[in-house]
């Protein structure tokens, strides 16, 4: 790597340098390591473990220090990663350390822990539980829950961070509900030591607006330390005394702050809080109302049309019944007349055919025509007998066929067949034709 030339310093400055930032970071690390090793006590927050190290923060009411410890040393002391939970009170031995970073990694400061001991329950968690018991004993948890949520509020107040994602989630939930009322925003910090007073003031300002019917307090997820502003006693007492119901949505599903206990409704997400602020689903209600109106109109139209048709049918019924009977009687009369006429015609036709047949049979039974027919039949029988082939064979002739029943009538055909069959009066024989000559060829 080529060494970059040292740039000129800032004109008019009496400070030494400029020095390479890496050299200064190493010098800072060495100076911090020279600091005296001490023991610190506080509460564990944001504990997490990697393959090489464990990381956490030590906190109390006045400040916080990031800490790190080699995982092997941590496990050698007999601790499990599940032992350390937010709020656990510990004593940590070690000293300040500094990682100078590089071109591709960020620098970091931490208190390098070499020894660790569990000291007891955390003060902050203990204080929070004590405050929860005190507020519950005073009945402040029931004050907000006695307030009725409006079914369809016209004006909703929202306390949240101005640039947080919770703001978009509230808007998305109200849009999904189809709510189109007035929204009043009160932006306040939702994390740090100044957050609780600002949130308290925002709630009071919204409650002072007469049109506001319900207030949403929304914040996204975070550690319990990040959400600790919502466990402030003044904030919780203010929420309990408000005239309007408060819907709290702070942190994730598993997080539970004191404002969740004091508020009228506690929700898991800002979207759920927005939907809880509008129990009546306006979009579904409008759709249901439109369906009911359409069904009512259709039923009314069908009822009027049905009754009108029924009355019209009743008014026409007597005349229609008389007309139906008149038509049926006329049709029946026509059918009877047609049936009688067809029967008479058929009987007359059959009688005529019968008489004609009988007269023809009587005429054909006798007279000269009968003798003439007999003579003609005898003549035909004699002619047939004269042309009977069997009578020809009986006179000494033979019939030649091709073996399949076909008659052979010429020598050329017999020569082509080769084998023929000869029929005589007393039977048939087979013959092979070889020497039959054509008469035109001569002997």
Coordinates of C-alpha atoms in Angstrom, one line a residue:
X1 CA 0.0 0.0 0.0
X2 CA 1.4 3.3 -1.0
X3 CA 1.9 5.9 1.8
X4 CA -0.2 8.9 1.4
X5 CA 1.6 12.2 1.7
X6 CA 0.8 14.2 4.9
X7 CA -1.6 17.1 4.1
X8 CA -1.2 20.6 5.3
X9 CA -2.8 21.5 8.6
X10 CA -5.6 24.0 9.2
X11 CA -4.4 27.5 8.6
X12 CA -4.3 29.5 11.9
X13 CA -4.6 26.5 14.2
X14 CA -2.0 26.1 17.0
X15 CA -2.8 22.5 17.5
X16 CA -0.2 19.8 16.7
X17 CA -0.5 17.6 13.7
X18 CA -2.1 16.6 11.5
X19 CA -1.4 12.9 12.5
X20 CA -2.7 9.7 10.8
X21 CA -6.0 8.7 12.4
X22 CA -4.7 5.1 12.8
X23 CA -1.7 6.3 14.9
X24 CA -4.0 8.4 17.0
X25 CA -6.5 5.5 17.5
X26 CA -3.6 3.2 18.7
X27 CA -2.4 5.9 21.0
X28 CA -5.9 6.3 22.4
X29 CA -6.2 2.6 23.0
X30 CA -2.8 2.5 24.8
X31 CA -3.8 5.4 27.0
X32 CA -7.2 3.8 28.0
X33 CA -5.4 0.6 28.8
X34 CA -3.3 2.5 31.3
X35 CA -6.3 3.5 33.3
X36 CA -6.8 1.9 36.6
X37 CA -8.7 -1.4 36.8
X38 CA -11.8 -1.1 38.8
X39 CA -15.0 -2.8 39.8
X40 CA -18.4 -1.5 38.7
X41 CA -21.9 -2.5 39.7
X42 CA -25.2 -1.9 37.9
X43 CA -27.9 -3.7 36.0
X44 CA -27.5 -5.8 32.9
X45 CA -29.3 -4.5 29.8
X46 CA -29.3 -5.6 26.1
X47 CA -27.3 -8.8 26.8
X48 CA -26.2 -10.7 23.7
X49 CA -23.6 -13.4 22.9
X50 CA -21.4 -14.1 19.9
X51 CA -19.1 -17.0 19.3
X52 CA -16.1 -15.2 20.8
X53 CA -17.5 -12.6 23.2
X54 CA -20.6 -11.6 25.2
X55 CA -21.8 -8.0 25.2
X56 CA -24.0 -6.1 27.6
X57 CA -24.6 -2.7 29.1
X58 CA -24.2 -1.8 32.8
X59 CA -26.8 0.8 33.7
X60 CA -28.1 2.7 36.7
X61 CA -30.1 5.9 37.2
X62 CA -27.2 8.2 36.2
X63 CA -25.5 6.6 33.3
X64 CA -24.5 3.5 31.3
X65 CA -21.3 1.8 30.2
X66 CA -20.9 -0.8 27.3
X67 CA -19.2 -4.0 28.4
X68 CA -17.6 -7.0 26.7
X69 CA -16.1 -10.2 28.0
X70 CA -14.5 -13.2 26.3
X71 CA -17.0 -16.0 26.1
X72 CA -14.6 -18.6 27.4
X73 CA -14.0 -16.5 30.6
X74 CA -17.8 -15.9 30.9
X75 CA -18.6 -19.6 30.7
X76 CA -15.6 -20.6 33.0
X77 CA -17.3 -18.6 35.8
X78 CA -20.3 -21.0 35.5
X79 CA -22.7 -18.6 33.9
X80 CA -25.1 -19.6 31.1
X81 CA -26.3 -17.1 28.5
X82 CA -29.8 -17.6 29.8
X83 CA -28.9 -16.4 33.3
X84 CA -28.3 -12.8 32.3
X85 CA -31.6 -11.1 31.7
X86 CA -32.5 -7.4 31.5
X87 CA -32.4 -6.0 35.0
X88 CA -30.1 -8.5 36.6
X89 CA -27.8 -6.8 39.1
X90 CA -24.1 -7.6 38.8
X91 CA -20.6 -6.5 39.8
X92 CA -18.1 -6.4 37.0
X93 CA -14.3 -6.1 37.3
X94 CA -12.1 -4.8 34.5
X95 CA -11.0 -1.6 32.8
X96 CA -11.6 0.5 29.7
X97 CA -10.7 -0.8 26.3
X98 CA -10.7 0.6 22.8
X99 CA -10.8 -1.1 19.4
X100 CA -9.2 1.3 16.9
X101 CA -11.0 -0.2 13.9
X102 CA -9.8 -0.2 10.3
X103 CA -10.7 0.9 6.8
X104 CA -13.4 -1.8 6.8
X105 CA -14.5 -2.0 10.4
X106 CA -15.9 0.5 12.9
X107 CA -14.1 1.5 16.1
X108 CA -15.7 0.8 19.5
X109 CA -15.2 1.5 23.1
X110 CA -16.1 -1.0 25.9
X111 CA -15.3 -1.9 29.5
X112 CA -13.3 -5.1 29.2
X113 CA -14.6 -7.3 31.9
X114 CA -12.3 -9.8 33.5
X115 CA -14.4 -10.8 36.5
X116 CA -18.2 -11.0 37.0
X117 CA -20.6 -11.7 39.9
X118 CA -24.3 -11.7 40.3
X119 CA -25.2 -9.1 43.0
X120 CA -29.0 -9.5 43.3
X121 CA -32.2 -8.1 41.8
X122 CA -31.9 -4.9 39.7
X123 CA -32.8 -1.7 41.3
X124 CA -34.7 -0.4 38.2
X125 CA -36.8 -3.5 37.9
X126 CA -37.4 -3.6 41.6
X127 CA -38.5 0.1 41.5
X128 CA -40.8 -0.6 38.6
X129 CA -42.4 -3.6 40.4
X130 CA -42.8 -1.5 43.5
X131 CA -44.4 1.3 41.6
X132 CA -46.7 -1.2 39.8
X133 CA -47.9 -2.5 43.2
X134 CA -48.4 1.0 44.5
X135 CA -50.4 2.2 41.5
X136 CA -52.5 -1.0 41.7
X137 CA -53.2 -0.5 45.3
X138 CA -54.5 3.0 44.7
X139 CA -56.9 1.7 42.1
X140 CA -55.3 3.7 39.2
X141 CA -55.3 0.6 36.9
X142 CA -59.1 0.6 36.9
X143 CA -59.7 4.3 36.3
X144 CA -59.0 4.2 32.5
X145 CA -60.7 0.8 32.1
X146 CA -64.0 2.3 33.4
X147 CA -64.1 4.7 30.4
X148 CA -66.1 3.5 27.4
X149 CA -64.4 3.5 24.1
X150 CA -66.4 5.4 21.4
X151 CA -67.8 3.0 18.8
X152 CA -66.9 5.3 15.9
X153 CA -64.7 8.3 17.1
X154 CA -64.7 11.4 14.9
X155 CA -61.4 12.7 16.3
X156 CA -58.4 10.6 17.4
X157 CA -55.2 11.9 19.1
X158 CA -51.9 10.2 18.6
X159 CA -48.7 10.5 20.7
X160 CA -45.6 9.0 19.0
X161 CA -42.2 9.9 17.6
X162 CA -42.3 12.1 14.6
X163 CA -39.9 10.0 12.5
X164 CA -40.8 6.5 13.9
X165 CA -42.3 3.6 12.0
X166 CA -45.2 3.6 14.6
X167 CA -46.6 6.6 12.9
X168 CA -46.9 4.8 9.5
X169 CA -48.4 1.7 11.3
X170 CA -51.1 3.8 12.9
X171 CA -52.0 5.4 9.5
X172 CA -52.0 2.0 7.9
X173 CA -54.4 0.5 10.5
X174 CA -56.8 3.4 10.2
X175 CA -56.8 3.2 6.4
X176 CA -57.5 -0.5 6.6
X177 CA -60.4 0.3 8.8
X178 CA -61.7 2.8 6.3
X179 CA -61.9 5.5 8.9
X180 CA -62.1 9.0 7.6
X181 CA -62.2 11.2 10.7
X182 CA -59.8 13.8 12.1
X183 CA -56.4 12.9 13.4
X184 CA -54.5 15.1 15.8
X185 CA -50.7 14.4 16.2
X186 CA -48.7 15.2 19.3
X187 CA -45.0 14.3 18.5
X188 CA -42.7 13.7 21.4
X189 CA -39.4 11.8 22.0
X190 CA -40.1 8.2 23.0
X191 CA -36.7 7.3 24.3
X192 CA -34.3 9.0 26.8
X193 CA -34.5 10.7 30.1
X194 CA -36.5 13.7 28.7
X195 CA -39.1 11.5 27.0
X196 CA -41.5 10.9 30.0
X197 CA -42.2 14.6 30.7
X198 CA -42.7 15.4 27.0
X199 CA -45.1 12.4 26.6
X200 CA -47.0 13.6 29.7
X201 CA -47.3 17.1 28.3
X202 CA -48.5 15.8 24.9
X203 CA -51.2 13.7 26.6
X204 CA -52.4 16.6 28.6
X205 CA -52.5 18.8 25.5
X206 CA -54.5 16.3 23.5
X207 CA -57.0 15.7 26.4
X208 CA -57.5 19.5 26.5
X209 CA -58.9 19.4 22.9
X210 CA -62.6 18.9 23.3
X211 CA -63.0 17.1 20.0
X212 CA -60.5 14.4 20.8
X213 CA -62.4 11.3 21.9
X214 CA -59.6 8.7 22.3
X215 CA -55.8 8.9 22.4
X216 CA -53.2 6.4 21.1
X217 CA -49.7 6.2 22.6
X218 CA -47.5 4.3 20.1
X219 CA -43.9 3.3 20.0
X220 CA -42.1 0.5 18.1
X221 CA -40.0 -2.2 19.6
X222 CA -36.8 -2.0 21.7
X223 CA -35.2 -3.2 24.9
X224 CA -36.8 -2.7 28.2
X225 CA -34.2 0.1 28.9
X226 CA -35.4 1.9 25.8
X227 CA -39.0 1.6 26.9
X228 CA -38.4 2.7 30.5
X229 CA -39.7 6.2 29.9
X230 CA -43.2 4.6 29.8
X231 CA -42.8 3.4 33.4
X232 CA -42.5 7.0 34.7
X233 CA -44.8 7.5 37.8
X234 CA -45.9 11.0 36.7
X235 CA -46.8 9.7 33.2
X236 CA -48.8 6.8 34.6
X237 CA -50.7 9.0 37.1
X238 CA -51.5 11.5 34.3
X239 CA -52.8 8.7 32.0
X240 CA -55.0 7.4 34.9
X241 CA -56.6 10.8 35.4
X242 CA -57.3 11.7 31.8
X243 CA -60.9 12.2 30.7
X244 CA -60.5 10.4 27.4
X245 CA -59.5 6.7 27.1
X246 CA -55.9 5.9 26.3
X247 CA -54.8 3.0 24.1
X248 CA -51.2 2.0 24.7
X249 CA -49.0 0.3 22.1
X250 CA -45.4 0.3 23.4
X251 CA -42.8 -2.3 22.3
X252 CA -43.4 -5.8 21.1
X253 CA -45.7 -8.6 22.2
X254 CA -43.6 -9.6 25.2
X255 CA -42.8 -6.1 26.5
X256 CA -44.9 -4.8 29.4
X257 CA -44.5 -1.3 30.7
X258 CA -46.5 0.4 33.4
X259 CA -48.5 2.5 30.9
X260 CA -49.9 -0.8 29.5
X261 CA -51.3 -1.5 33.0
X262 CA -52.8 2.0 33.5
X263 CA -54.2 2.6 30.0
X264 CA -57.8 1.6 29.0
X265 CA -56.5 -0.8 26.4
X266 CA -53.1 -2.3 25.8
X267 CA -52.2 -3.5 22.3
X268 CA -49.3 -5.4 20.9
X269 CA -48.6 -3.2 17.8
X270 CA -49.5 0.3 16.6
X271 CA -51.6 -1.2 13.9
X272 CA -53.6 -3.1 16.5
X273 CA -54.0 0.1 18.5
X274 CA -55.4 2.0 15.5
X275 CA -57.9 -0.8 14.9
X276 CA -58.9 -0.9 18.6
X277 CA -59.5 2.9 18.5
X278 CA -62.2 2.4 15.9
X279 CA -64.1 -0.7 17.1
X280 CA -66.8 -0.2 14.4
X281 CA -65.2 -1.1 11.1
X282 CA -66.4 1.8 8.9
X283 CA -65.5 0.1 5.6
X284 CA -67.3 -3.1 6.5
X285 CA -70.2 -1.2 8.0
X286 CA -70.6 0.8 4.8
X287 CA -70.5 -2.3 2.7
X288 CA -73.0 -4.1 5.0
X289 CA -75.3 -1.1 4.8
X290 CA -75.1 -1.0 1.0
X291 CA -75.9 -4.7 0.9
X292 CA -78.8 -4.3 3.3
X293 CA -80.2 -1.3 1.3
X294 CA -79.9 -3.3 -2.0
X295 CA -81.6 -6.3 -0.4
X296 CA -84.3 -4.2 1.0
X297 CA -84.9 -2.5 -2.3
X298 CA -85.0 -5.8 -4.1
X299 CA -87.4 -7.4 -1.6
X300 CA -89.7 -4.4 -1.8
X301 CA -89.7 -4.4 -5.6
X302 CA -90.4 -8.2 -5.6
X303 CA -93.2 -7.8 -3.0
X304 CA -95.0 -5.0 -5.0
X305 CA -94.6 -6.8 -8.3
X306 CA -95.7 -10.1 -6.9
X307 CA -98.8 -8.7 -5.3
X308 CA -99.7 -6.7 -8.4
X309 CA -99.4 -9.8 -10.5
X310 CA -101.5 -11.8 -8.0
X311 CA -104.3 -9.2 -8.0
X312 CA -104.3 -9.0 -11.8
X313 CA -104.5 -12.8 -12.0
X314 CA -107.4 -12.8 -9.6
X315 CA -109.3 -10.2 -11.6
X316 CA -108.9 -12.2 -14.8
X317 CA -109.6 -15.6 -13.3
X318 CA -113.5 -15.9 -13.9
X319 CA -113.4 -14.9 -17.5
X320 CA -110.3 -17.0 -18.2
X321 CA -112.0 -20.1 -16.6
X322 CA -115.2 -19.6 -18.7
X323 CA -113.1 -19.2 -21.9
X324 CA -111.0 -22.3 -21.1
X325 CA -114.2 -24.4 -20.7
X326 CA -115.7 -23.0 -23.9
X327 CA -112.6 -23.8 -25.9
X328 CA -112.4 -27.3 -24.3
X329 CA -116.1 -28.0 -25.3
X330 CA -115.6 -26.8 -28.9
X331 CA -112.5 -28.9 -29.2
X332 CA -114.3 -32.0 -27.9
X333 CA -117.2 -31.5 -30.3
X334 CA -114.9 -31.2 -33.3
X335 CA -113.1 -34.3 -32.2
X336 CA -116.4 -36.3 -31.9
X337 CA -117.6 -35.2 -35.3
X338 CA -114.3 -36.0 -37.0
X339 CA -114.2 -39.4 -35.3
X340 CA -117.7 -40.3 -36.5
X341 CA -117.0 -39.2 -40.0
X342 CA -113.8 -41.1 -40.3
X343 CA -115.5 -44.3 -39.0
X344 CA -118.3 -44.1 -41.6
X345 CA -115.9 -43.5 -44.4
X346 CA -113.6 -46.4 -43.4
X347 CA -116.6 -48.8 -43.1
X348 CA -117.9 -47.8 -46.6
X349 CA -114.4 -48.2 -48.2
X350 CA -113.9 -51.6 -46.6
X351 CA -117.4 -52.8 -47.8
X352 CA -116.7 -51.6 -51.4
X353 CA -113.4 -53.4 -51.5
X354 CA -115.0 -56.6 -50.2
X355 CA -117.8 -56.5 -52.8
X356 CA -115.3 -55.9 -55.6
X357 CA -113.2 -58.9 -54.6
X358 CA -116.2 -61.2 -54.3
X359 CA -117.5 -60.2 -57.7
X360 CA -114.0 -60.8 -59.3
X361 CA -113.8 -64.2 -57.7
X362 CA -117.2 -65.2 -58.9
X363 CA -116.5 -64.1 -62.5
X364 CA -113.1 -66.0 -62.5
X365 CA -114.6 -69.3 -61.2
X366 CA -116.3 -70.5 -64.5
X367 CA -116.8 -69.9 -68.2
X368 CA -114.6 -70.0 -71.4
X369 CA -111.8 -68.0 -69.8
X370 CA -111.1 -70.8 -67.4
X371 CA -110.7 -73.4 -70.3
X372 CA -108.5 -71.0 -72.2
X373 CA -106.2 -70.6 -69.3
X374 CA -105.9 -74.3 -68.9
X375 CA -104.9 -74.8 -72.5
X376 CA -102.3 -72.1 -72.3
X377 CA -100.8 -73.7 -69.2
X378 CA -100.5 -77.1 -70.9
X379 CA -98.8 -75.5 -73.9
X380 CA -96.3 -73.8 -71.7
X381 CA -95.6 -77.1 -69.9
X382 CA -94.9 -78.9 -73.2
X383 CA -92.5 -76.1 -74.3
X384 CA -90.6 -76.3 -71.0
X385 CA -90.3 -80.0 -71.2
X386 CA -88.9 -79.7 -74.8
X387 CA -86.1 -77.5 -73.6
X388 CA -85.2 -79.5 -70.5
X389 CA -81.4 -80.3 -70.6
X390 CA -81.9 -83.7 -69.0
X391 CA -84.1 -84.8 -72.0
X392 CA -81.2 -83.8 -74.3
X393 CA -78.7 -85.8 -72.3
X394 CA -81.0 -88.8 -72.3
X395 CA -80.8 -88.8 -76.2
X396 CA -77.0 -89.5 -76.0
X397 CA -75.6 -86.0 -75.6
X398 CA -73.3 -84.6 -72.8
X399 CA -73.0 -81.3 -71.0
X400 CA -69.5 -79.8 -70.4
X401 CA -68.8 -77.4 -67.5
X402 CA -65.6 -75.9 -65.9
X403 CA -65.9 -77.8 -62.6
X404 CA -67.5 -74.9 -60.8
X405 CA -70.9 -75.1 -62.5
X406 CA -70.2 -72.8 -65.5
X407 CA -71.2 -74.3 -68.9
X408 CA -68.4 -74.6 -71.5
X409 CA -69.7 -73.7 -75.0
X410 CA -66.6 -73.7 -77.2
X411 CA -63.4 -75.6 -77.9
X412 CA -61.3 -72.5 -77.3
X413 CA -62.8 -72.1 -73.8
X414 CA -62.2 -75.9 -73.2
X415 CA -58.6 -75.6 -74.4
X416 CA -58.0 -72.6 -72.0
X417 CA -59.4 -74.5 -69.0
X418 CA -57.6 -77.7 -69.7
X419 CA -59.6 -79.7 -67.1
X420 CA -63.4 -79.9 -67.6
X421 CA -66.3 -82.1 -66.4
X422 CA -68.7 -84.1 -68.6
X423 CA -72.3 -84.7 -67.5
X424 CA -74.1 -87.8 -69.0
X425 CA -77.5 -89.3 -68.3
X426 CA -76.1 -91.7 -65.8
X427 CA -73.4 -89.5 -64.1
X428 CA -70.4 -87.2 -64.7
X429 CA -66.7 -87.8 -65.4
X430 CA -63.6 -85.5 -65.5
X431 CA -61.6 -85.0 -68.7
X432 CA -58.3 -83.3 -69.7
X433 CA -58.4 -81.4 -72.9
X434 CA -55.2 -81.7 -75.0
X435 CA -56.0 -82.6 -78.7
X436 CA -59.1 -80.6 -79.4
X437 CA -58.4 -78.7 -82.6
X438 CA -59.8 -75.6 -84.0
X439 CA -61.9 -76.5 -87.1
X440 CA -60.4 -73.5 -88.9
X441 CA -56.9 -74.9 -88.5
X442 CA -57.8 -78.2 -90.5
X443 CA -56.8 -81.7 -89.8

